[in-house]
Tab-separated table of C-alpha atoms and ligand atoms in Angstrom:
chain	number	residue	atom	x	y	z
T	1	MET	CA	-14.342	0.889	-25.150
T	2	ALA	CA	-12.620	3.850	-23.519
T	3	ASP	CA	-9.312	3.509	-21.665
T	4	ARG	CA	-9.641	5.212	-18.288
T	5	LEU	CA	-8.812	1.866	-16.624
T	6	LYS	CA	-6.664	0.371	-19.359
T	7	ASN	CA	-4.550	-2.596	-18.147
T	8	LYS	CA	-5.990	-2.342	-14.618
T	9	ILE	CA	-7.078	-5.449	-12.723
T	10	ALA	CA	-10.158	-5.133	-10.502
T	11	ILE	CA	-11.924	-7.329	-7.954
T	12	ILE	CA	-15.621	-6.677	-7.314
T	13	THR	CA	-17.337	-8.558	-4.491
T	14	GLY	CA	-20.998	-9.475	-4.948
T	15	ALA	CA	-20.876	-8.464	-8.598
T	16	GLY	CA	-24.224	-10.047	-9.457
T	17	THR	CA	-27.700	-8.929	-8.485
T	18	ARG	CA	-30.168	-10.438	-6.007
T	19	GLY	CA	-33.121	-8.890	-7.747
T	20	GLU	CA	-34.276	-8.315	-11.288
T	21	ILE	CA	-32.737	-4.856	-11.492
T	22	THR	CA	-29.022	-4.393	-12.141
T	23	GLY	CA	-26.929	-4.387	-8.946
T	24	ILE	CA	-24.374	-1.683	-8.113
T	25	GLY	CA	-21.505	-4.203	-8.311
T	26	GLN	CA	-22.855	-5.522	-11.581
T	27	ALA	CA	-23.155	-2.061	-13.157
T	28	SER	CA	-19.640	-1.260	-11.920
T	29	ALA	CA	-18.250	-4.429	-13.517
T	30	VAL	CA	-19.766	-3.445	-16.868
T	31	LEU	CA	-18.525	0.170	-16.753
T	32	MET	CA	-15.047	-0.760	-15.486
T	33	ALA	CA	-14.726	-3.343	-18.251
T	34	LYS	CA	-15.855	-0.767	-20.819
T	35	GLU	CA	-13.053	1.473	-19.533
T	36	GLY	CA	-10.502	-1.274	-20.144
T	37	ALA	CA	-10.199	-3.061	-16.770
T	38	LYS	CA	-10.082	-6.837	-16.412
T	39	ILE	CA	-12.510	-7.929	-13.717
T	40	LEU	CA	-12.611	-10.729	-11.182
T	41	ILE	CA	-16.349	-11.120	-10.723
T	42	ASN	CA	-16.978	-12.529	-7.259
T	43	ASP	CA	-20.374	-13.697	-6.078
T	44	ILE	CA	-21.776	-16.421	-3.858
T	45	ASP	CA	-24.207	-17.429	-6.597
T	46	VAL	CA	-22.835	-18.825	-9.848
T	47	LYS	CA	-25.825	-17.893	-12.015
T	48	ARG	CA	-25.724	-14.253	-10.910
T	49	ALA	CA	-21.960	-14.046	-11.440
T	50	LYS	CA	-22.187	-15.583	-14.915
T	51	SER	CA	-24.895	-13.129	-15.893
T	52	THR	CA	-22.489	-10.276	-15.054
T	53	LEU	CA	-19.679	-11.967	-16.998
T	54	GLU	CA	-21.944	-12.185	-20.051
T	55	GLN	CA	-22.689	-8.454	-19.795
T	56	VAL	CA	-18.979	-7.675	-19.434
T	57	LYS	CA	-18.160	-9.777	-22.502
T	58	SER	CA	-20.968	-8.256	-24.542
T	59	GLU	CA	-19.281	-4.867	-23.975
T	60	GLY	CA	-16.018	-6.301	-25.318
T	61	GLY	CA	-14.536	-6.617	-21.819
T	62	GLU	CA	-12.617	-9.384	-20.082
T	63	GLY	CA	-13.487	-11.077	-16.806
T	64	VAL	CA	-13.364	-14.219	-14.745
T	65	VAL	CA	-15.949	-15.558	-12.315
T	66	PHE	CA	-14.938	-16.730	-8.850
T	67	ILE	CA	-17.515	-18.102	-6.443
T	68	ALA	CA	-16.720	-17.529	-2.760
T	69	ASP	CA	-18.333	-16.210	0.405
T	70	CYS	CA	-16.652	-12.906	1.165
T	71	THR	CA	-18.082	-12.768	4.684
T	72	LYS	CA	-15.502	-15.436	5.590
T	73	GLU	CA	-11.774	-14.741	5.767
T	74	ASN	CA	-10.883	-17.925	3.870
T	75	GLY	CA	-13.325	-16.895	1.118
T	76	CYS	CA	-11.643	-13.487	0.862
T	77	LYS	CA	-8.169	-15.009	0.715
T	78	ALA	CA	-9.300	-17.416	-2.012
T	79	ILE	CA	-10.716	-14.520	-4.098
T	80	VAL	CA	-7.448	-12.581	-3.811
T	81	ASP	CA	-5.294	-15.665	-4.582
T	82	LYS	CA	-7.416	-16.441	-7.655
T	83	CYS	CA	-7.107	-12.878	-8.975
T	84	LYS	CA	-3.321	-12.824	-8.479
T	85	LYS	CA	-2.941	-16.207	-10.163
T	86	HIS	CA	-5.285	-15.446	-13.069
T	87	PHE	CA	-4.390	-11.829	-13.869
T	88	GLY	CA	-1.000	-11.401	-12.122
T	89	SER	CA	-1.851	-8.347	-9.996
T	90	ILE	CA	-4.628	-6.331	-8.321
T	91	ASP	CA	-5.027	-2.582	-8.882
T	92	ILE	CA	-8.625	-1.986	-7.815
T	93	LEU	CA	-10.775	-3.505	-5.075
T	94	PHE	CA	-14.467	-2.626	-4.935
T	95	ASN	CA	-15.942	-3.869	-1.636
T	96	ASN	CA	-19.532	-3.907	-2.859
T	97	VAL	CA	-21.145	-6.723	-0.837
T	98	GLY	CA	-23.617	-5.595	1.785
T	99	GLY	CA	-27.273	-5.292	2.635
T	100	ILE	CA	-29.069	-7.040	5.463
T	101	GLY	CA	-29.666	-5.655	8.971
T	102	SER	CA	-33.108	-4.428	10.019
T	103	GLY	CA	-34.670	-3.518	13.366
T	104	MET	CA	-34.384	-1.008	16.212
T	105	VAL	CA	-32.102	-1.908	19.159
T	106	THR	CA	-35.140	-3.251	21.002
T	107	GLU	CA	-35.841	-5.693	18.174
T	108	ILE	CA	-32.494	-7.077	17.048
T	109	ASP	CA	-31.162	-10.433	18.148
T	110	GLU	CA	-27.510	-11.364	18.492
T	111	LYS	CA	-27.433	-13.578	15.399
T	112	SER	CA	-28.902	-11.004	13.004
T	113	TRP	CA	-26.603	-8.319	14.463
T	114	LEU	CA	-23.518	-10.465	13.847
T	115	ASN	CA	-24.729	-11.453	10.361
T	116	SER	CA	-25.117	-7.816	9.387
T	117	ILE	CA	-21.683	-6.868	10.719
T	118	ASP	CA	-20.116	-9.810	8.841
T	119	TYR	CA	-21.946	-9.006	5.624
T	120	ASN	CA	-21.398	-5.250	5.541
T	121	LEU	CA	-18.192	-4.669	7.492
T	122	LYS	CA	-16.160	-7.839	8.007
T	123	SER	CA	-16.262	-8.582	4.257
T	124	ALA	CA	-14.612	-5.215	3.500
T	125	VAL	CA	-12.047	-5.650	6.291
T	126	MET	CA	-11.028	-9.176	5.276
T	127	MET	CA	-10.892	-8.425	1.549
T	128	SER	CA	-8.700	-5.403	2.279
T	129	LYS	CA	-6.480	-7.402	4.649
T	130	HIS	CA	-5.517	-9.729	1.791
T	131	VAL	CA	-5.439	-7.160	-1.029
T	132	VAL	CA	-3.347	-4.421	0.653
T	133	PRO	CA	-0.040	-6.397	0.727
T	134	ILE	CA	-0.382	-7.170	-2.994
T	135	MET	CA	-1.137	-3.541	-3.894
T	136	SER	CA	1.705	-2.438	-1.647
T	137	GLU	CA	4.174	-4.690	-3.499
T	138	SER	CA	3.074	-3.324	-6.857
T	139	MET	CA	3.264	0.444	-6.229
T	140	GLY	CA	-0.274	1.018	-4.982
T	141	GLY	CA	-3.906	0.815	-5.955
T	142	SER	CA	-7.420	2.043	-5.290
T	143	ILE	CA	-9.840	0.543	-2.782
T	144	ILE	CA	-13.479	1.608	-2.940
T	145	ASN	CA	-15.806	0.788	-0.053
T	146	LEU	CA	-19.574	1.039	-0.158
T	147	SER	CA	-21.476	2.679	2.676
T	148	SER	CA	-24.961	4.210	2.530
T	149	ILE	CA	-26.914	7.383	3.156
T	150	ASP	CA	-28.255	5.458	6.159
T	151	ALA	CA	-24.792	5.728	7.717
T	152	ILE	CA	-24.987	9.544	7.553
T	153	ARG	CA	-28.511	10.104	8.874
T	154	ALA	CA	-31.394	7.939	10.120
T	155	GLY	CA	-33.053	6.326	7.117
T	156	ALA	CA	-36.658	5.589	6.261
T	157	THR	CA	-36.426	2.025	7.573
T	158	ARG	CA	-35.377	1.191	11.126
T	159	ASN	CA	-32.200	-0.702	10.451
T	160	VAL	CA	-29.690	-0.335	13.287
T	161	PRO	CA	-27.352	-3.221	12.315
T	162	TYR	CA	-27.141	-2.096	8.664
T	163	SER	CA	-26.706	1.615	9.418
T	164	VAL	CA	-24.122	1.041	12.140
T	165	ALA	CA	-22.173	-1.462	10.044
T	166	LYS	CA	-22.157	0.975	7.113
T	167	ALA	CA	-20.975	3.780	9.441
T	168	GLY	CA	-18.157	1.382	10.346
T	169	VAL	CA	-17.356	0.999	6.639
T	170	SER	CA	-17.117	4.809	6.297
T	171	HIS	CA	-14.674	5.069	9.202
T	172	LEU	CA	-12.725	2.005	8.057
T	173	THR	CA	-12.155	4.007	4.858
T	174	ARG	CA	-10.550	6.928	6.733
T	175	LEU	CA	-8.364	4.638	8.839
T	176	MET	CA	-7.116	2.635	5.859
T	177	ALA	CA	-6.465	5.795	3.841
T	178	VAL	CA	-4.197	7.075	6.629
T	179	HIS	CA	-2.500	3.745	7.360
T	180	HIS	CA	-1.735	2.872	3.710
T	181	GLY	CA	-1.247	6.274	2.072
T	182	ARG	CA	2.543	5.871	1.953
T	183	GLU	CA	2.058	2.598	0.085
T	184	ASN	CA	0.285	4.691	-2.579
T	185	ILE	CA	-3.004	2.972	-1.804
T	186	ARG	CA	-5.994	5.287	-2.041
T	187	VAL	CA	-9.075	4.311	-0.049
T	188	ASN	CA	-12.429	5.982	-0.654
T	189	CYS	CA	-16.044	5.246	0.041
T	190	LEU	CA	-19.365	5.936	-1.669
T	191	ALA	CA	-22.621	6.479	0.200
T	192	PRO	CA	-25.522	5.815	-2.178
T	193	GLY	CA	-28.913	7.315	-1.442
T	194	HIS	CA	-32.359	6.317	-2.683
T	195	VAL	CA	-31.166	4.292	-5.646
T	196	TYR	CA	-33.824	2.378	-7.553
T	197	GLY	CA	-31.710	-0.745	-7.522
T	198	SER	CA	-31.600	-4.359	-6.639
T	199	PHE	CA	-31.990	-4.903	-2.912
T	200	PRO	CA	-34.436	-2.082	-2.020
T	201	ASN	CA	-36.766	-3.595	-4.573
T	202	LEU	CA	-36.631	-7.123	-3.156
T	203	ARG	CA	-39.770	-8.780	-1.855
T	204	GLY	CA	-41.891	-6.327	-3.867
T	205	LYS	CA	-41.705	-3.745	-1.053
T	206	MET	CA	-41.054	-0.869	-3.420
T	207	THR	CA	-44.447	0.560	-4.368
T	208	GLU	CA	-44.746	3.218	-7.072
T	209	GLU	CA	-45.845	5.658	-4.337
T	210	LEU	CA	-42.708	5.064	-2.255
T	211	ARG	CA	-40.531	5.279	-5.349
T	212	GLU	CA	-42.045	8.671	-6.155
T	213	LEU	CA	-41.555	9.883	-2.569
T	214	ARG	CA	-37.895	8.837	-2.667
T	215	ARG	CA	-37.427	10.750	-5.934
T	216	LYS	CA	-39.047	13.915	-4.540
T	217	THR	CA	-36.890	13.794	-1.383
T	218	GLY	CA	-33.727	14.416	-3.406
T	219	PRO	CA	-32.983	18.108	-4.079
T	220	LEU	CA	-32.232	17.174	-7.718
T	221	GLY	CA	-35.686	15.599	-8.020
T	222	SER	CA	-34.587	12.716	-10.255
T	223	GLU	CA	-34.398	9.004	-9.494
T	224	GLY	CA	-30.982	7.383	-8.993
T	225	THR	CA	-29.920	4.109	-10.581
T	226	PRO	CA	-27.043	1.674	-9.938
T	227	TRP	CA	-25.319	3.226	-12.963
T	228	ASP	CA	-25.068	6.578	-11.156
T	229	VAL	CA	-23.106	4.860	-8.391
T	230	ALA	CA	-21.068	2.818	-10.877
T	231	TRP	CA	-19.786	5.964	-12.650
T	232	ALA	CA	-18.526	7.255	-9.296
T	233	VAL	CA	-16.792	3.888	-8.795
T	234	VAL	CA	-15.060	4.277	-12.179
T	235	PHE	CA	-13.879	7.774	-11.205
T	236	LEU	CA	-12.466	6.604	-7.849
T	237	ALA	CA	-10.796	3.629	-9.539
T	238	SER	CA	-9.149	5.788	-12.222
T	239	GLU	CA	-6.104	8.058	-12.173
T	240	GLU	CA	-8.496	11.029	-12.446
T	241	SER	CA	-8.887	10.722	-8.652
T	242	ARG	CA	-5.147	10.220	-7.967
T	243	TRP	CA	-5.105	12.906	-5.215
T	244	ILE	CA	-8.318	11.830	-3.493
T	245	SER	CA	-8.185	9.494	-0.503
T	246	GLY	CA	-10.043	9.023	2.787
T	247	THR	CA	-13.326	10.473	1.504
T	248	VAL	CA	-16.922	9.337	1.869
T	249	ILE	CA	-18.815	10.677	-1.135
T	250	PRO	CA	-22.617	10.662	-1.129
T	251	VAL	CA	-24.224	9.681	-4.445
T	252	ASP	CA	-27.729	10.710	-3.515
T	253	ALA	CA	-29.131	13.674	-5.502
T	254	GLY	CA	-28.188	15.893	-2.543
T	255	VAL	CA	-30.315	14.157	0.120
T	256	HIS	CA	-27.523	14.271	2.733
T	257	ALA	CA	-27.448	18.071	2.493
T	258	ALA	CA	-31.151	18.507	3.193
T	259	SER	CA	-33.160	18.601	6.407
T	260	PRO	CA	-36.768	17.322	6.243
T	261	LEU	CA	-38.161	20.875	6.315
T	262	SER	CA	-35.796	22.115	3.616
T	263	VAL	CA	-37.385	19.713	1.103
T	264	TRP	CA	-40.948	20.224	2.325
T	265	ASP	CA	-41.969	22.174	-0.792
T	266	ASN	CA	-40.475	19.439	-2.996
T	267	LEU	CA	-42.504	16.772	-1.209
T	268	ASN	CA	-45.680	18.695	-1.840
T	269	GLU	CA	-44.968	19.544	-5.475
M	301	NAD	N1	-29.391	-0.265	-3.992
M	301	NAD	C1	-29.407	0.736	-3.096
M	301	NAD	O1	-30.348	1.543	-2.996
M	301	NAD	C2	-28.257	0.886	-2.150
M	301	NAD	C3	-28.195	2.018	-1.345
M	301	NAD	C4	-27.112	2.140	-0.481
M	301	NAD	C5	-26.140	1.176	-0.449
M	301	NAD	N2	-26.247	0.073	-1.233
M	301	NAD	C6	-25.206	-0.956	-1.140
M	301	NAD	O2	-24.882	-1.434	-2.438
M	301	NAD	C7	-24.321	-2.755	-2.309
M	301	NAD	C8	-24.909	-3.669	-3.360
M	301	NAD	O3	-26.296	-3.730	-3.260
M	301	NAD	P1	-27.171	-4.087	-4.527
M	301	NAD	O4	-28.573	-3.872	-4.099
M	301	NAD	O5	-26.685	-3.361	-5.725
M	301	NAD	O6	-26.846	-5.630	-4.811
M	301	NAD	P2	-27.531	-6.972	-4.228
M	301	NAD	O7	-27.945	-6.806	-2.813
M	301	NAD	O8	-28.539	-7.385	-5.200
M	301	NAD	O9	-26.320	-8.038	-4.153
M	301	NAD	C9	-25.321	-8.163	-5.099
M	301	NAD	C10	-24.763	-9.572	-5.083
M	301	NAD	O10	-24.120	-9.918	-3.845
M	301	NAD	C11	-24.079	-11.347	-3.811
M	301	NAD	N3	-23.726	-11.828	-2.473
M	301	NAD	C12	-24.529	-11.932	-1.395
M	301	NAD	N4	-23.840	-12.430	-0.350
M	301	NAD	C13	-22.573	-12.664	-0.767
M	301	NAD	C14	-21.413	-13.182	-0.141
M	301	NAD	N5	-21.429	-13.529	1.141
M	301	NAD	N6	-20.268	-13.288	-0.876
M	301	NAD	C15	-20.255	-12.912	-2.188
M	301	NAD	N7	-21.345	-12.414	-2.837
M	301	NAD	C16	-22.499	-12.284	-2.132
M	301	NAD	C17	-25.501	-11.710	-4.242
M	301	NAD	O11	-25.585	-13.057	-4.698
M	301	NAD	C18	-25.785	-10.677	-5.331
M	301	NAD	O12	-25.585	-11.201	-6.627
M	301	NAD	C19	-24.574	-3.169	-0.854
M	301	NAD	O13	-23.390	-2.971	-0.106
M	301	NAD	C20	-25.646	-2.203	-0.408
M	301	NAD	O14	-25.648	-2.015	0.982
M	301	NAD	C21	-27.281	-0.086	-2.089
């Protein structure tokens, strides 16, 4: 165990994994615990949450599972109340939950649009609403939101609700950083790229060919994993980033910096 987050209390929403591969929230729980934080592991699914708790414990860390739906305000309030009661304070909030939302504007229906906004954006808003006053009372904290490369440029799949909701998460980050800076609350956001992780691999859609194409698209030419994102989460949660707030940081092997033609040679390598 290292001590970059020693004595810190963290909440991670959706800290399990929907697939067979480690989730970003799950990897973050393990790394934060290794760095000394105590973790409230939230998920909607008890088996997934307990699997993360086991991994945290096997690294010598400490955590507690709390099952709640963080797309609902009462679920968010319950998560925050549980953390305060169990650990006494909250220093770090990682708004990890997100995912669904496919289709072009001509294809989406009202229900799937609202579901995507609730899942990706409302969850982060409502968690923050209930965490900010507690951080404010206790001299500050770090909130980390999770956007996506799809919120920076049009992605490979046509996913208007997801991309727009994630763009909302990026801007929510800037607004909260400005509104709560004087309460010593830092708010930052990560925008993962083509990570070989849990939800892109669901339903067996990720063929080896597509995986290879995603790898080649990145200027670095290597494949990203949930652990790459989780290390950035640890950095933003720690005092090492004490003067960083209001940023949206891509974790994407440089994809956001490239135009399609600029990586043409890489695609044909
Ligand atoms: N994996 C990637 O390539 C990638 C890329 C960009 C952004 N992201 C973002 O990373 C985040 C995590 O994705 P992932 O693929 O690592 O994990 P995931 O999609 O497998 O989900 C993690 C957990 O969230 C839980 N969950 C679902 N709904 C919930 C709810 N309402 N309340 C509480 N928990 C709930 C699930 O049970 C699951 O255990 C998402 O916000 C996603 O948009 C992922």
